[in-house]
mmCIF file of C-alpha atoms and ligand atoms in Angstrom:
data_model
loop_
_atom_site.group_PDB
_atom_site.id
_atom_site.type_symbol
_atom_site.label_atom_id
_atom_site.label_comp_id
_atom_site.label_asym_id
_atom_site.label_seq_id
_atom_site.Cartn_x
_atom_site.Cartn_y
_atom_site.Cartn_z
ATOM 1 C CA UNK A 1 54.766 -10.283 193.355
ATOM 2 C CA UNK A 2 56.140 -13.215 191.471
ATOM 3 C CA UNK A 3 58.911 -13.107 188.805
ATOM 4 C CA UNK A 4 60.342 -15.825 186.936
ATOM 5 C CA UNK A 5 64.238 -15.882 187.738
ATOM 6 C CA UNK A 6 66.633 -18.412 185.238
ATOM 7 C CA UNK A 7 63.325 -20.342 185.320
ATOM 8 C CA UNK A 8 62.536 -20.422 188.816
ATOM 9 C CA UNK A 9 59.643 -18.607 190.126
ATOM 10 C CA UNK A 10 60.907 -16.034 193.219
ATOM 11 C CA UNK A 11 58.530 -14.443 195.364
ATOM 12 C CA UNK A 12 59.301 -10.598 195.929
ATOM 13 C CA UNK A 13 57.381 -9.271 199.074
ATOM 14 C CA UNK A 14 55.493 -6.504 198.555
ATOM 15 C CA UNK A 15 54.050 -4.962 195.298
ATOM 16 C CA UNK A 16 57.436 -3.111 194.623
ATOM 17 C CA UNK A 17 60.747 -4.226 193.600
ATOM 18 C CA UNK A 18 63.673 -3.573 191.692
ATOM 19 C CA UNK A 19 66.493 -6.011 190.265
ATOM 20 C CA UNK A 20 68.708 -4.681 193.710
ATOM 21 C CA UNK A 21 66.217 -5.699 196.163
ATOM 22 C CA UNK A 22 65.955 -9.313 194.016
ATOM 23 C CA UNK A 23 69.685 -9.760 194.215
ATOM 24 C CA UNK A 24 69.753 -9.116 197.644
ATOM 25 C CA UNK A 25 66.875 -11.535 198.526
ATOM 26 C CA UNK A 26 68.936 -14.161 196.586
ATOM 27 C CA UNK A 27 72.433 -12.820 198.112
ATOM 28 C CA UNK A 28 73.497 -12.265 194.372
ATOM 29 C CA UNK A 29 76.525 -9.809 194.685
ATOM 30 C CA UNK A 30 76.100 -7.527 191.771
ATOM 31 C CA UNK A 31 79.298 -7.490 191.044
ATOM 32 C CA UNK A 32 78.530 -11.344 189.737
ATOM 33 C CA UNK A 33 76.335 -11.277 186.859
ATOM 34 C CA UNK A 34 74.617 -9.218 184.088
ATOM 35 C CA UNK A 35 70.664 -9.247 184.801
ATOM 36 C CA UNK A 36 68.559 -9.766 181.456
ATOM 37 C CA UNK A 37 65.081 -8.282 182.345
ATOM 38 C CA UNK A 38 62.572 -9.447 179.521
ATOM 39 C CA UNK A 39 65.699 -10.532 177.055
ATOM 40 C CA UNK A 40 67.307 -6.916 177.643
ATOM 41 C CA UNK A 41 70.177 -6.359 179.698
ATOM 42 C CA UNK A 42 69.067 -4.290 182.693
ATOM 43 C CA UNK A 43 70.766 -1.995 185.114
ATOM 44 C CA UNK A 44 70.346 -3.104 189.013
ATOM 45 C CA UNK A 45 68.108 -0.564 189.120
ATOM 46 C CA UNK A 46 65.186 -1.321 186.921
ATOM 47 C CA UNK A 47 62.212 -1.989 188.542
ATOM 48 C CA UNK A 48 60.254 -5.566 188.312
ATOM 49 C CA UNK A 49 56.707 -5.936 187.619
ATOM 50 C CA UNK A 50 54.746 -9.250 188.047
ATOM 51 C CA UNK A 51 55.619 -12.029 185.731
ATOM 52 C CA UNK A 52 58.509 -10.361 184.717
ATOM 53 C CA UNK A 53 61.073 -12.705 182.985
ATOM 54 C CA UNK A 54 64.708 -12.327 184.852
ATOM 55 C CA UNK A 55 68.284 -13.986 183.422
ATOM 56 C CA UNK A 56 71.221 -13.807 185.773
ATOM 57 C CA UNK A 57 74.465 -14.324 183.421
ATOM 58 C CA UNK A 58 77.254 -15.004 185.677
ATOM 59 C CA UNK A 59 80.114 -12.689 185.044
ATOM 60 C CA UNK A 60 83.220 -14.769 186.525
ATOM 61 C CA UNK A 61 84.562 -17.381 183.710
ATOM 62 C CA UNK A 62 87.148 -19.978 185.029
ATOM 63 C CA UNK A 63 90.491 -20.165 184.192
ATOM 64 C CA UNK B 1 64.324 7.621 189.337
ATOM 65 C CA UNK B 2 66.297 8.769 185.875
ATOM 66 C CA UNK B 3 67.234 5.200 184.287
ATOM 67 C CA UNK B 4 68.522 6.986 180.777
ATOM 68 C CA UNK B 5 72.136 7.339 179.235
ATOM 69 C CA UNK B 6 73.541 10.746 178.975
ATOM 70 C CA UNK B 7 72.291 11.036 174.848
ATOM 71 C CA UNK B 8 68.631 10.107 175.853
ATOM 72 C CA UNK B 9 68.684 6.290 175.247
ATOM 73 C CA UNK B 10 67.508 3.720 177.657
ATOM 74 C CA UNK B 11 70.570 2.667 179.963
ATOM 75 C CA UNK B 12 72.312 -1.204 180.058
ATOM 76 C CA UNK B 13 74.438 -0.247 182.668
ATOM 77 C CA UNK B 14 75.035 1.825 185.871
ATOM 78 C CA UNK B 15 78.811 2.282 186.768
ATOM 79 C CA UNK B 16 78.152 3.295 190.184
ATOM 80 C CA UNK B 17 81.684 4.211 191.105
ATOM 81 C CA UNK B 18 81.387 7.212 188.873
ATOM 82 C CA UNK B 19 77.609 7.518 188.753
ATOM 83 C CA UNK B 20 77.310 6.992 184.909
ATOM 84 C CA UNK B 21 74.612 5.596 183.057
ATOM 85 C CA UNK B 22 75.897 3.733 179.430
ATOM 86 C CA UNK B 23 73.169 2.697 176.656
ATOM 87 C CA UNK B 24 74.704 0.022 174.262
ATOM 88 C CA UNK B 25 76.115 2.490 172.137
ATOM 89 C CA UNK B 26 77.864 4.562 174.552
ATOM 90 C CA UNK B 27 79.048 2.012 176.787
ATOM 91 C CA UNK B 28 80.737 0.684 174.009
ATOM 92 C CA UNK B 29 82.292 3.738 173.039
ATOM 93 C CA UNK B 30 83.420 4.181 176.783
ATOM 94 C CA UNK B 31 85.309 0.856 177.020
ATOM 95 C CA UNK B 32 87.194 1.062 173.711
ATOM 96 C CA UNK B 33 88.463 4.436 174.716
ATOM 97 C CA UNK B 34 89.466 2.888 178.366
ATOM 98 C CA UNK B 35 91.224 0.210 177.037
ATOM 99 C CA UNK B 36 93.471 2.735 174.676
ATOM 100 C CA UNK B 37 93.416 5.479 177.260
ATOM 101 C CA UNK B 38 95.215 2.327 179.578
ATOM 102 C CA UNK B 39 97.731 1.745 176.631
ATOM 103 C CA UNK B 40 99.018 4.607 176.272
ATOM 104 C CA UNK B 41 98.612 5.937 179.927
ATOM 105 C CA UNK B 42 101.132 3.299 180.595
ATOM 106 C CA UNK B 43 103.223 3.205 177.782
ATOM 107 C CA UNK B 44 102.257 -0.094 176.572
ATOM 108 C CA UNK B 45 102.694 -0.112 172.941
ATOM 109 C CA UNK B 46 104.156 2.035 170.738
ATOM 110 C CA UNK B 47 103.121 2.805 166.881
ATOM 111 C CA UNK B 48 105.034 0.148 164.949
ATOM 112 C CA UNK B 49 105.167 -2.302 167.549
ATOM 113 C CA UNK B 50 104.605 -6.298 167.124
ATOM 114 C CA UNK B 51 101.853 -7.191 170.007
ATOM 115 C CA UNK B 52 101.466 -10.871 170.736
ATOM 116 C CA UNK B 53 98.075 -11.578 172.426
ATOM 117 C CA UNK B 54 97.653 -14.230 174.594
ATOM 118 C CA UNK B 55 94.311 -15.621 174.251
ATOM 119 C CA UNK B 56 92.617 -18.590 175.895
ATOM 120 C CA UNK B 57 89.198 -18.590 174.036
ATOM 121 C CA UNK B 58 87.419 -17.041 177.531
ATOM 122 C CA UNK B 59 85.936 -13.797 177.720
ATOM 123 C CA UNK B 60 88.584 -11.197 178.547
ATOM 124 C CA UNK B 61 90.983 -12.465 176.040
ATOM 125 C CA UNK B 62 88.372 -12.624 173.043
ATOM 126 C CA UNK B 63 87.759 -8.742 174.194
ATOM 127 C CA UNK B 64 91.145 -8.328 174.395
ATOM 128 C CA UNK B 65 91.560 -9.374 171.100
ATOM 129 C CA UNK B 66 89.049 -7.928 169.515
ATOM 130 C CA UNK B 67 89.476 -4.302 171.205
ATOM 131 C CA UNK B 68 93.252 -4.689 169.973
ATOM 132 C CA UNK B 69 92.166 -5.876 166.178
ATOM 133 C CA UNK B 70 90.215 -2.111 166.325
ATOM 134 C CA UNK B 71 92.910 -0.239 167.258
ATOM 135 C CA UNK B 72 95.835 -1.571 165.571
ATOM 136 C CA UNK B 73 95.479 -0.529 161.910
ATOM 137 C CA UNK B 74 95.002 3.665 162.787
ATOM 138 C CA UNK B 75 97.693 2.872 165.955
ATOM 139 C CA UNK B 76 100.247 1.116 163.296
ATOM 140 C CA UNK B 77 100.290 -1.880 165.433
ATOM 141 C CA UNK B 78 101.099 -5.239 164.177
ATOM 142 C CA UNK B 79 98.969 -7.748 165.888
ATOM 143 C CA UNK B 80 99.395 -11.860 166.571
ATOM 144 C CA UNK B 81 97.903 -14.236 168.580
ATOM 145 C CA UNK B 82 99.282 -17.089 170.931
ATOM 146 C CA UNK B 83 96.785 -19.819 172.211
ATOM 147 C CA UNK B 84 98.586 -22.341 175.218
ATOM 148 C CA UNK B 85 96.764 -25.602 174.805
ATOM 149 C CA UNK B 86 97.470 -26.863 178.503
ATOM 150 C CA UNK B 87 95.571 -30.439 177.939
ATOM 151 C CA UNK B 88 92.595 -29.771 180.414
ATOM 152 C CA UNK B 89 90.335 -32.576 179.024
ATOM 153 C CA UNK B 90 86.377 -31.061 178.304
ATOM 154 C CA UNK B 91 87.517 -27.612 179.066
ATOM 155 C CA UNK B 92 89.889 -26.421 176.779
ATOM 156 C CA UNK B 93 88.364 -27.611 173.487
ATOM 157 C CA UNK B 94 85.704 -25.157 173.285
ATOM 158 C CA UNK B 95 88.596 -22.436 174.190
ATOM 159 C CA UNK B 96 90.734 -23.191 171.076
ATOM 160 C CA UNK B 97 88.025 -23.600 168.777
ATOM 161 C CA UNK B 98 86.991 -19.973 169.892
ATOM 162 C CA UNK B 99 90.501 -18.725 169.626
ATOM 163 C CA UNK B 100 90.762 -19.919 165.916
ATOM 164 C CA UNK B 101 87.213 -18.656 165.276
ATOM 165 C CA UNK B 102 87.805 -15.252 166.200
ATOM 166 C CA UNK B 103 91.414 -15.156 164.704
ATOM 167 C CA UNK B 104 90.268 -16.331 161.052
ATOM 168 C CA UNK B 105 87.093 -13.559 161.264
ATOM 169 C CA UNK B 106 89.882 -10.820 162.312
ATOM 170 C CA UNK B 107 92.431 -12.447 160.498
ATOM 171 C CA UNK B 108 94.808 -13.120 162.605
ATOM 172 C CA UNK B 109 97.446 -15.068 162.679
ATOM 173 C CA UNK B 110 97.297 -17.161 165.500
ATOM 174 C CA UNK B 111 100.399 -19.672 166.901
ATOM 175 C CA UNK B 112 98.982 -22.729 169.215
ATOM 176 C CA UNK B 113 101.295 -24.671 171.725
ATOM 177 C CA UNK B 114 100.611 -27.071 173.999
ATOM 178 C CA UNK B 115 101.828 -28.064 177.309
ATOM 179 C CA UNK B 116 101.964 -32.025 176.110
ATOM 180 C CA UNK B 117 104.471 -30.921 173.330
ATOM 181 C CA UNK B 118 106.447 -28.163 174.904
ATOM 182 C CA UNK B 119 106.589 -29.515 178.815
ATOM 183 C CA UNK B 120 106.409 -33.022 177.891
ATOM 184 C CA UNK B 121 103.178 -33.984 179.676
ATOM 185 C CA UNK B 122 99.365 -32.693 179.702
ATOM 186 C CA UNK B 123 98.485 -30.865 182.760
ATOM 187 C CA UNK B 124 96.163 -33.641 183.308
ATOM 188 C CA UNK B 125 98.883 -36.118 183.908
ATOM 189 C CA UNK B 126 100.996 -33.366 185.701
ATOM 190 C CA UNK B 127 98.459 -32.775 188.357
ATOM 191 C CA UNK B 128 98.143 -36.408 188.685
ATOM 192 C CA UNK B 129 102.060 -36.765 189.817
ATOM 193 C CA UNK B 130 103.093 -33.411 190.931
ATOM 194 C CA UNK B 131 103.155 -32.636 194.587
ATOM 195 C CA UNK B 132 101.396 -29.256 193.591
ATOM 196 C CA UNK B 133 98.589 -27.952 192.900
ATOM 197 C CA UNK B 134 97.012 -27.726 189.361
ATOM 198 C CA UNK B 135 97.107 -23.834 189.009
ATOM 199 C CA UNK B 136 100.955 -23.813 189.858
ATOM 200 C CA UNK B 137 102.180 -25.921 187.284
ATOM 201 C CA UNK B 138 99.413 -23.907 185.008
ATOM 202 C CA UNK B 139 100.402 -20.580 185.536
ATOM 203 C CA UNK B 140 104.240 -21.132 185.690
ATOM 204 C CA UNK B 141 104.009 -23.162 182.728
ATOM 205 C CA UNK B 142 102.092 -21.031 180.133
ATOM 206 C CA UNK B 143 103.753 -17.701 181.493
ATOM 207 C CA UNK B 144 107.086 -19.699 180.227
ATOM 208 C CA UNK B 145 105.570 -20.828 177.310
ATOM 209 C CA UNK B 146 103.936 -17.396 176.089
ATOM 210 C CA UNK B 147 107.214 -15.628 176.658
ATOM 211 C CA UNK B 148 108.950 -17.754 175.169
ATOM 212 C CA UNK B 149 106.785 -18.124 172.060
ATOM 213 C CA UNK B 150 106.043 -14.005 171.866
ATOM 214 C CA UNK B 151 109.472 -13.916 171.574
ATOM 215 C CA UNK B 152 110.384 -16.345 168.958
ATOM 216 C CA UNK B 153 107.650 -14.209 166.714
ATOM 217 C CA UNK B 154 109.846 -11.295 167.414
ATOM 218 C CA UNK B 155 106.930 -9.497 169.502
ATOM 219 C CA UNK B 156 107.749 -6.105 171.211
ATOM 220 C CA UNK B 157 105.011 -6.976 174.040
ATOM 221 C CA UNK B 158 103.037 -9.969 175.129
ATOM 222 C CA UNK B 159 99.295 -8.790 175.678
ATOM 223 C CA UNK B 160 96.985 -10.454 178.056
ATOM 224 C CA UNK B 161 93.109 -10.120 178.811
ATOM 225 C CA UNK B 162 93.879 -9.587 182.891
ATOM 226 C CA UNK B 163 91.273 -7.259 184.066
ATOM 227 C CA UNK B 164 90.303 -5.454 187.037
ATOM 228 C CA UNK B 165 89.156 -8.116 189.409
ATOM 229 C CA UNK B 166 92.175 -10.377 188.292
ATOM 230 C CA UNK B 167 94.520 -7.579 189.321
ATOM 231 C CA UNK B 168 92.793 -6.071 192.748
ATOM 232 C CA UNK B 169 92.748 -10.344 193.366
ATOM 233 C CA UNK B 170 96.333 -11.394 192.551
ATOM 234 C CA UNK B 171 97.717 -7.912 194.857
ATOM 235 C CA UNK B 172 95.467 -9.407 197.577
ATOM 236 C CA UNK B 173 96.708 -13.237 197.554
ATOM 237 C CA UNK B 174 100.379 -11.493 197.410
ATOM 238 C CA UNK B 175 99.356 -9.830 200.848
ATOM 239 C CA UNK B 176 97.402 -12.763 202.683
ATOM 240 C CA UNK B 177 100.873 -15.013 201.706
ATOM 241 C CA UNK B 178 103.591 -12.184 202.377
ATOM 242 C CA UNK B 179 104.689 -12.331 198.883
ATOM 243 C CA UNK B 180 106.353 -8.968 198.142
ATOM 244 C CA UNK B 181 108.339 -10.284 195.391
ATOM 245 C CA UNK B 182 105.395 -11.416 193.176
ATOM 246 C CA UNK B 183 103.718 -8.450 194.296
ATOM 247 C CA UNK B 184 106.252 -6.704 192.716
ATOM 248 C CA UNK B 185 106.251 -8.802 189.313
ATOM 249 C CA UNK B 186 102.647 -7.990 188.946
ATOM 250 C CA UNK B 187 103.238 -5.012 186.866
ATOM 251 C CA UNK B 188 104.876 -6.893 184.320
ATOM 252 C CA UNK B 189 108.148 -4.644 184.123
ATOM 253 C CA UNK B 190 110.619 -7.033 185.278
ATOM 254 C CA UNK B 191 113.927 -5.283 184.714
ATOM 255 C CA UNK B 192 115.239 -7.412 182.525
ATOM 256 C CA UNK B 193 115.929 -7.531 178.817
ATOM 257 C CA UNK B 194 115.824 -11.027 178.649
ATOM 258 C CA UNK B 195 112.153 -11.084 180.013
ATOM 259 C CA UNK B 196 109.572 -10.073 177.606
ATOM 260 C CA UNK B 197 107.378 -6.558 178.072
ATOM 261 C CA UNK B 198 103.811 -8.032 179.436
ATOM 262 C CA UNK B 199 100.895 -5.445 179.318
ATOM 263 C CA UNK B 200 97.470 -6.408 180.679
ATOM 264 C CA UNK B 201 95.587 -3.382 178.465
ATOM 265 C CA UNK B 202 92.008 -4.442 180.283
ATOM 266 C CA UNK B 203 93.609 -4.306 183.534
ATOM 267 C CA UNK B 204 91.582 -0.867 184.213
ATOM 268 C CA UNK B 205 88.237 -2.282 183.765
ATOM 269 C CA UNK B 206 86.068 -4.356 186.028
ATOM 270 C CA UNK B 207 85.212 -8.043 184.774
ATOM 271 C CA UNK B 208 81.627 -7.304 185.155
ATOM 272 C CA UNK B 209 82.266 -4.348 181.895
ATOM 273 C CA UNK B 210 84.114 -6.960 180.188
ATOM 274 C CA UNK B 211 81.478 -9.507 180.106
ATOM 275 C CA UNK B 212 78.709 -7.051 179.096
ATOM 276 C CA UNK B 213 81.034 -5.621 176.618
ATOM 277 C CA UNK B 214 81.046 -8.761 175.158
ATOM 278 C CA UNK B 215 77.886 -10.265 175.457
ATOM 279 C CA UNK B 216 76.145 -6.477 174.197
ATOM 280 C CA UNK B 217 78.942 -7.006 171.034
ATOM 281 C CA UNK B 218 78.152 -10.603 170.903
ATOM 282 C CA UNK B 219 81.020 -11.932 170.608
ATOM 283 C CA UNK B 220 82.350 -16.122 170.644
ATOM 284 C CA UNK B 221 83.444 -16.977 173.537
ATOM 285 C CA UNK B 222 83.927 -20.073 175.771
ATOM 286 C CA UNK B 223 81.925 -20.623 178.929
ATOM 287 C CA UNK B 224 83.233 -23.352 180.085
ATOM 288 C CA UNK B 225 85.037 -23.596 183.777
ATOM 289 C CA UNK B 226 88.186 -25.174 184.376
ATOM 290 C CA UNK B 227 87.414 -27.977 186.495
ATOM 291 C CA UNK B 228 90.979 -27.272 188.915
ATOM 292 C CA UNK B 229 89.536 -23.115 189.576
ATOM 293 C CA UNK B 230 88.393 -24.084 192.821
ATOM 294 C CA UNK B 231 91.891 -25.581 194.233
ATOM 295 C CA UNK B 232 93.359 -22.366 194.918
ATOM 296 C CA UNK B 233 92.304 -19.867 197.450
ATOM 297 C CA UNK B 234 91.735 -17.649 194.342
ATOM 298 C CA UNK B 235 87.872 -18.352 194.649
ATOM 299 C CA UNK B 236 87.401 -17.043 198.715
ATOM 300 C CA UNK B 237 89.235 -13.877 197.586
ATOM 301 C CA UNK B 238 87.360 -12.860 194.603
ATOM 302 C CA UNK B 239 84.245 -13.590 196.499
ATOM 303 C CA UNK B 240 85.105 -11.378 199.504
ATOM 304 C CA UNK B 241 86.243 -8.340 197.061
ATOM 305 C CA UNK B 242 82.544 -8.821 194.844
ATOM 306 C CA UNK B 243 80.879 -8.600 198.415
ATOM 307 C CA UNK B 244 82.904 -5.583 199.296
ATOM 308 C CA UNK B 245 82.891 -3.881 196.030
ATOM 309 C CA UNK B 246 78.483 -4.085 195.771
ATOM 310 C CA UNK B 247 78.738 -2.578 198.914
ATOM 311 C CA UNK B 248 81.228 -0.016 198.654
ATOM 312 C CA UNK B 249 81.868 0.421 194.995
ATOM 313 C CA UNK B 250 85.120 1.589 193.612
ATOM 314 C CA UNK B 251 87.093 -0.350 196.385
ATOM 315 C CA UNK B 252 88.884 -2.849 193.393
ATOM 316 C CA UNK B 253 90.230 0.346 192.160
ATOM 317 C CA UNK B 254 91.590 1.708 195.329
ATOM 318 C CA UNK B 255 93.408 -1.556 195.948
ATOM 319 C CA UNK B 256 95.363 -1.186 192.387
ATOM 320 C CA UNK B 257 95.573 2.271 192.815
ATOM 321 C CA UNK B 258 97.213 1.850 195.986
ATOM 322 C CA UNK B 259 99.675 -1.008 195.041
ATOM 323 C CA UNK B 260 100.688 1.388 191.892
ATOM 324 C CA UNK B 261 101.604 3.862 194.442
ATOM 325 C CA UNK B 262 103.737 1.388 196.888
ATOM 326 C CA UNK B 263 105.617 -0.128 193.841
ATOM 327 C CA UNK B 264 106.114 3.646 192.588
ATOM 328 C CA UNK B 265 108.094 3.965 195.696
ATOM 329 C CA UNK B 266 109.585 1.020 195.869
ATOM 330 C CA UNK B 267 110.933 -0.373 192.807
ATOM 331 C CA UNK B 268 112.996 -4.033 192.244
ATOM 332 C CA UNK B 269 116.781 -3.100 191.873
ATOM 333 C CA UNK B 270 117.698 -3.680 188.825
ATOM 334 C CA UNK B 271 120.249 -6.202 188.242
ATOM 335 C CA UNK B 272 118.730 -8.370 191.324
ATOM 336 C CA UNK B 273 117.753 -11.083 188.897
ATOM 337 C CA UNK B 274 120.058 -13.604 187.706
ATOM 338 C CA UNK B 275 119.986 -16.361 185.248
ATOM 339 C CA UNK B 276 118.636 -19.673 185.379
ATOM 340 C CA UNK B 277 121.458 -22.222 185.182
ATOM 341 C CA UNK B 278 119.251 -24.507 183.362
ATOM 342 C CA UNK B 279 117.423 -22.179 180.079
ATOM 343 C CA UNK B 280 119.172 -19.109 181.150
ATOM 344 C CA UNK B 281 115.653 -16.961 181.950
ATOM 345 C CA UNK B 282 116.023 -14.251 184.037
ATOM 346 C CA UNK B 283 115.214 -15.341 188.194
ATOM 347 C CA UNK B 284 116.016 -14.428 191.491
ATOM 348 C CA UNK B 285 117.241 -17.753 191.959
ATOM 349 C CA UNK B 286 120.260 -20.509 190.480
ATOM 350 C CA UNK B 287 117.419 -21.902 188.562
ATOM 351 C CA UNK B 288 113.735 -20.776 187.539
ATOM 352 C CA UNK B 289 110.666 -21.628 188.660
ATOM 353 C CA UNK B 290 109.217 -23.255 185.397
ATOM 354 C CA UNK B 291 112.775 -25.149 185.652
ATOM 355 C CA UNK B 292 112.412 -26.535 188.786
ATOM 356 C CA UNK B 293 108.680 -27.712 188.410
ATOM 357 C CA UNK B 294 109.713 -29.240 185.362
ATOM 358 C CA UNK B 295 112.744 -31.149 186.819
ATOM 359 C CA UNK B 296 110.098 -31.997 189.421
ATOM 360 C CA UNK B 297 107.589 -33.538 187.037
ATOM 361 C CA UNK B 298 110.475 -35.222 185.048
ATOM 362 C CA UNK B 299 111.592 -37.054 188.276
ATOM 363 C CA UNK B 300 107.720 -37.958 189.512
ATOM 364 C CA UNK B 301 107.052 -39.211 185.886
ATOM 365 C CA UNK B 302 110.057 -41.484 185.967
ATOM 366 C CA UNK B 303 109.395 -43.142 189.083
ATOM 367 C CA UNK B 304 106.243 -44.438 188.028
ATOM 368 C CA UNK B 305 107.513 -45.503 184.800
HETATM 369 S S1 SF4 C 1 92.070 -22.608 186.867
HETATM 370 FE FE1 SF4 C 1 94.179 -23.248 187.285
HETATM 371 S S2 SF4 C 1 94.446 -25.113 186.110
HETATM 372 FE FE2 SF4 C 1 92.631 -24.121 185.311
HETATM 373 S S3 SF4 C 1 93.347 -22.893 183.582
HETATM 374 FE FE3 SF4 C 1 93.362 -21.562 185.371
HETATM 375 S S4 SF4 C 1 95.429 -21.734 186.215
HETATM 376 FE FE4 SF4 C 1 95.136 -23.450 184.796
HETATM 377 ZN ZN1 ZN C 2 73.987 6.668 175.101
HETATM 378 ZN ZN1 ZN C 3 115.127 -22.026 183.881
#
């Protein structure tokens, strides 16, 4: 499965996946950023279908 | 797998220290009442007060802000805000323009001072000279400055946007360097009259709720980075506790929890602190920090001179 990740395309093994198992391929702590799924904010949990459109928003602001 | 608040509506969020699922609507409603369930939990402000928020234009202050505007008209709270203008060239423009922004909409008033006009120097040209680094000057400097200015507006309590992660990350630097004495100063009650009251009123909620508090209210806010955040060993630390916490969450709360219980049982004698020989602050020492940086830069400038 292929999603499209801040404009990157990320290949997700299997046909299965949710936002966790993304974050973990890209070793994304959670704690880190708000994930946009198909322009709506998204719990971790939400699971990913092909083509889906993904935003990471990184939480931490300098300063 | 249930992905739905508890009133039916598609969830935005999963706090997964307590299990909860928020929609827009609820989360919201959850994090205003955390914020005032902190303030008066811990005695913060009173009705009829005078708060001074500090507010840099970032994210956790333009919540703070704007989660204090909401309260303070049923709370009988009289509300102001200070913006420090440190002179970090391409960062802090967009952070003052987004201070004044969201003061005019709430109206506001809002008090700017800068580091150039109060210190003398930019911190650009005082982390050229000083034998420091960038964050110390910063942070000794605009504590000084909002106390200082909080209380010239006659404020009861200087506010700032300080949230979870800042707190369970400041209690663990104080650890790694042995400092017990700024681990003590963290909770803001110094002892002293002399020393403003500081409250940190989003100090209960993780930065991850503050951002999507904002971002789901859409609020103004700067993005932009400081270009000195990645001197200090700030950085490593908040990295290692957002590692820990997605893997056992609740673990920023249990270290503030547990620092709330040691300074419970250990308290700063009152009457330990002194004043500065120089302004007269209240210190530990013959003279205060933000004295003796600024003697520091004042000799460094004139050598080059
Ligand atoms: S990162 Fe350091 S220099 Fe930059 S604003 Fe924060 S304390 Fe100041
Ligand atoms: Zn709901
Ligand atoms: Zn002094």
């Amino acid at each position: 499965m292929k999603v499209n990740v801040n404009n990157r395309e990320i290949h997700l093994a299997g046909r299965e996946a949710t936002v966790e198992e993304l974050l973990k391929q890209l070793n994304v702590a959670r704690e880190t950023v708000i994930v946009v799924v198909n322009r709506e904010i998204s719990p971790e949990e939400t699971e990913l279908a092909d083509g889906d459109e993904v935003r990471l928003l990184p939480v931490v602001s300098g300063g | 797998m249930t992905m739905k608040c508890a009133c039916g509506k598609k969830a935005v969020y999963h706090r997964r220290y307590s299990g909860q699922r928020f929609c827009a609507t609820c989360f919201n409603r959850y994090f205003e009442r955390k914020v005032t369930d902190t303030i008066w939990k811990y005695k913060m402000m009173r009705r009829g007060e005078r708060i001074a928020a500090a507010i840099s234009g970032g994210k956790d202050s333009t919540v703070l802000l704007h989660v204090l505007h909401s309260i303070a008209g049923e709370r009988g709270i009289e509300l102001q805000a200070i913006t420090v203008d440190e002179g970090i060239a391409g960062y802090k423009d967009p952070g003052l323009e987004s201070a004044k922004r969201n003061c005019k909409e709430l109206g506001v008033p809002l008090r700017t001072v800068s580091f150039e006009e109060e210190i003398g120097y930019s911190l650009d040209r005082i982390s050229n000279k000083g034998q420091h680094k960038p964050c110390t000057y910063c942070g000794v400097f605009r504590r000084r400055l909002l106390e200082t200015t909080a209380r010239e507006l006659g404020a009861d309590a200087l506010a700032t946007g300080h949230n979870l992660d800042d707190e369970a990350q400041a209690i663990l630097m104080n650890y790694l360097t042995g400092d017990m004495e700024r681990l003590h100063r963290l909770n803001g009650s110094t002892g002293s009259q002399t020393m403003i009251k500081r409250v940190k009123p989003l100090s209960r909620l993780p930065e991850k709720e503050v951002m999507l508090y904002a971002l789901l209210n859409k609020l103004h806010f700067s993005h932009a980075q400081c270009p000195y955040a990645k001197t200090g060993y700030r950085t490593p630390v908040r990295d290692f506790l957002n590692n820990m916490e997605s893997e056992h969450p609740g673990i920023k709360f249990s270290i503030v929890k547990g620092w709330e219980r040691i300074t419970k049982q250990h308290l700063p004698e009152e009457g330990a602190l002194g004043a500065c020989t120089i302004c007269g602050q209240a210190t530990a020492r013959n003279i205060c920090r933000a004295c003796e940086l600024t003697e520091e830069i004042k000799i460094k400038m004139s050598e080059t001179n």
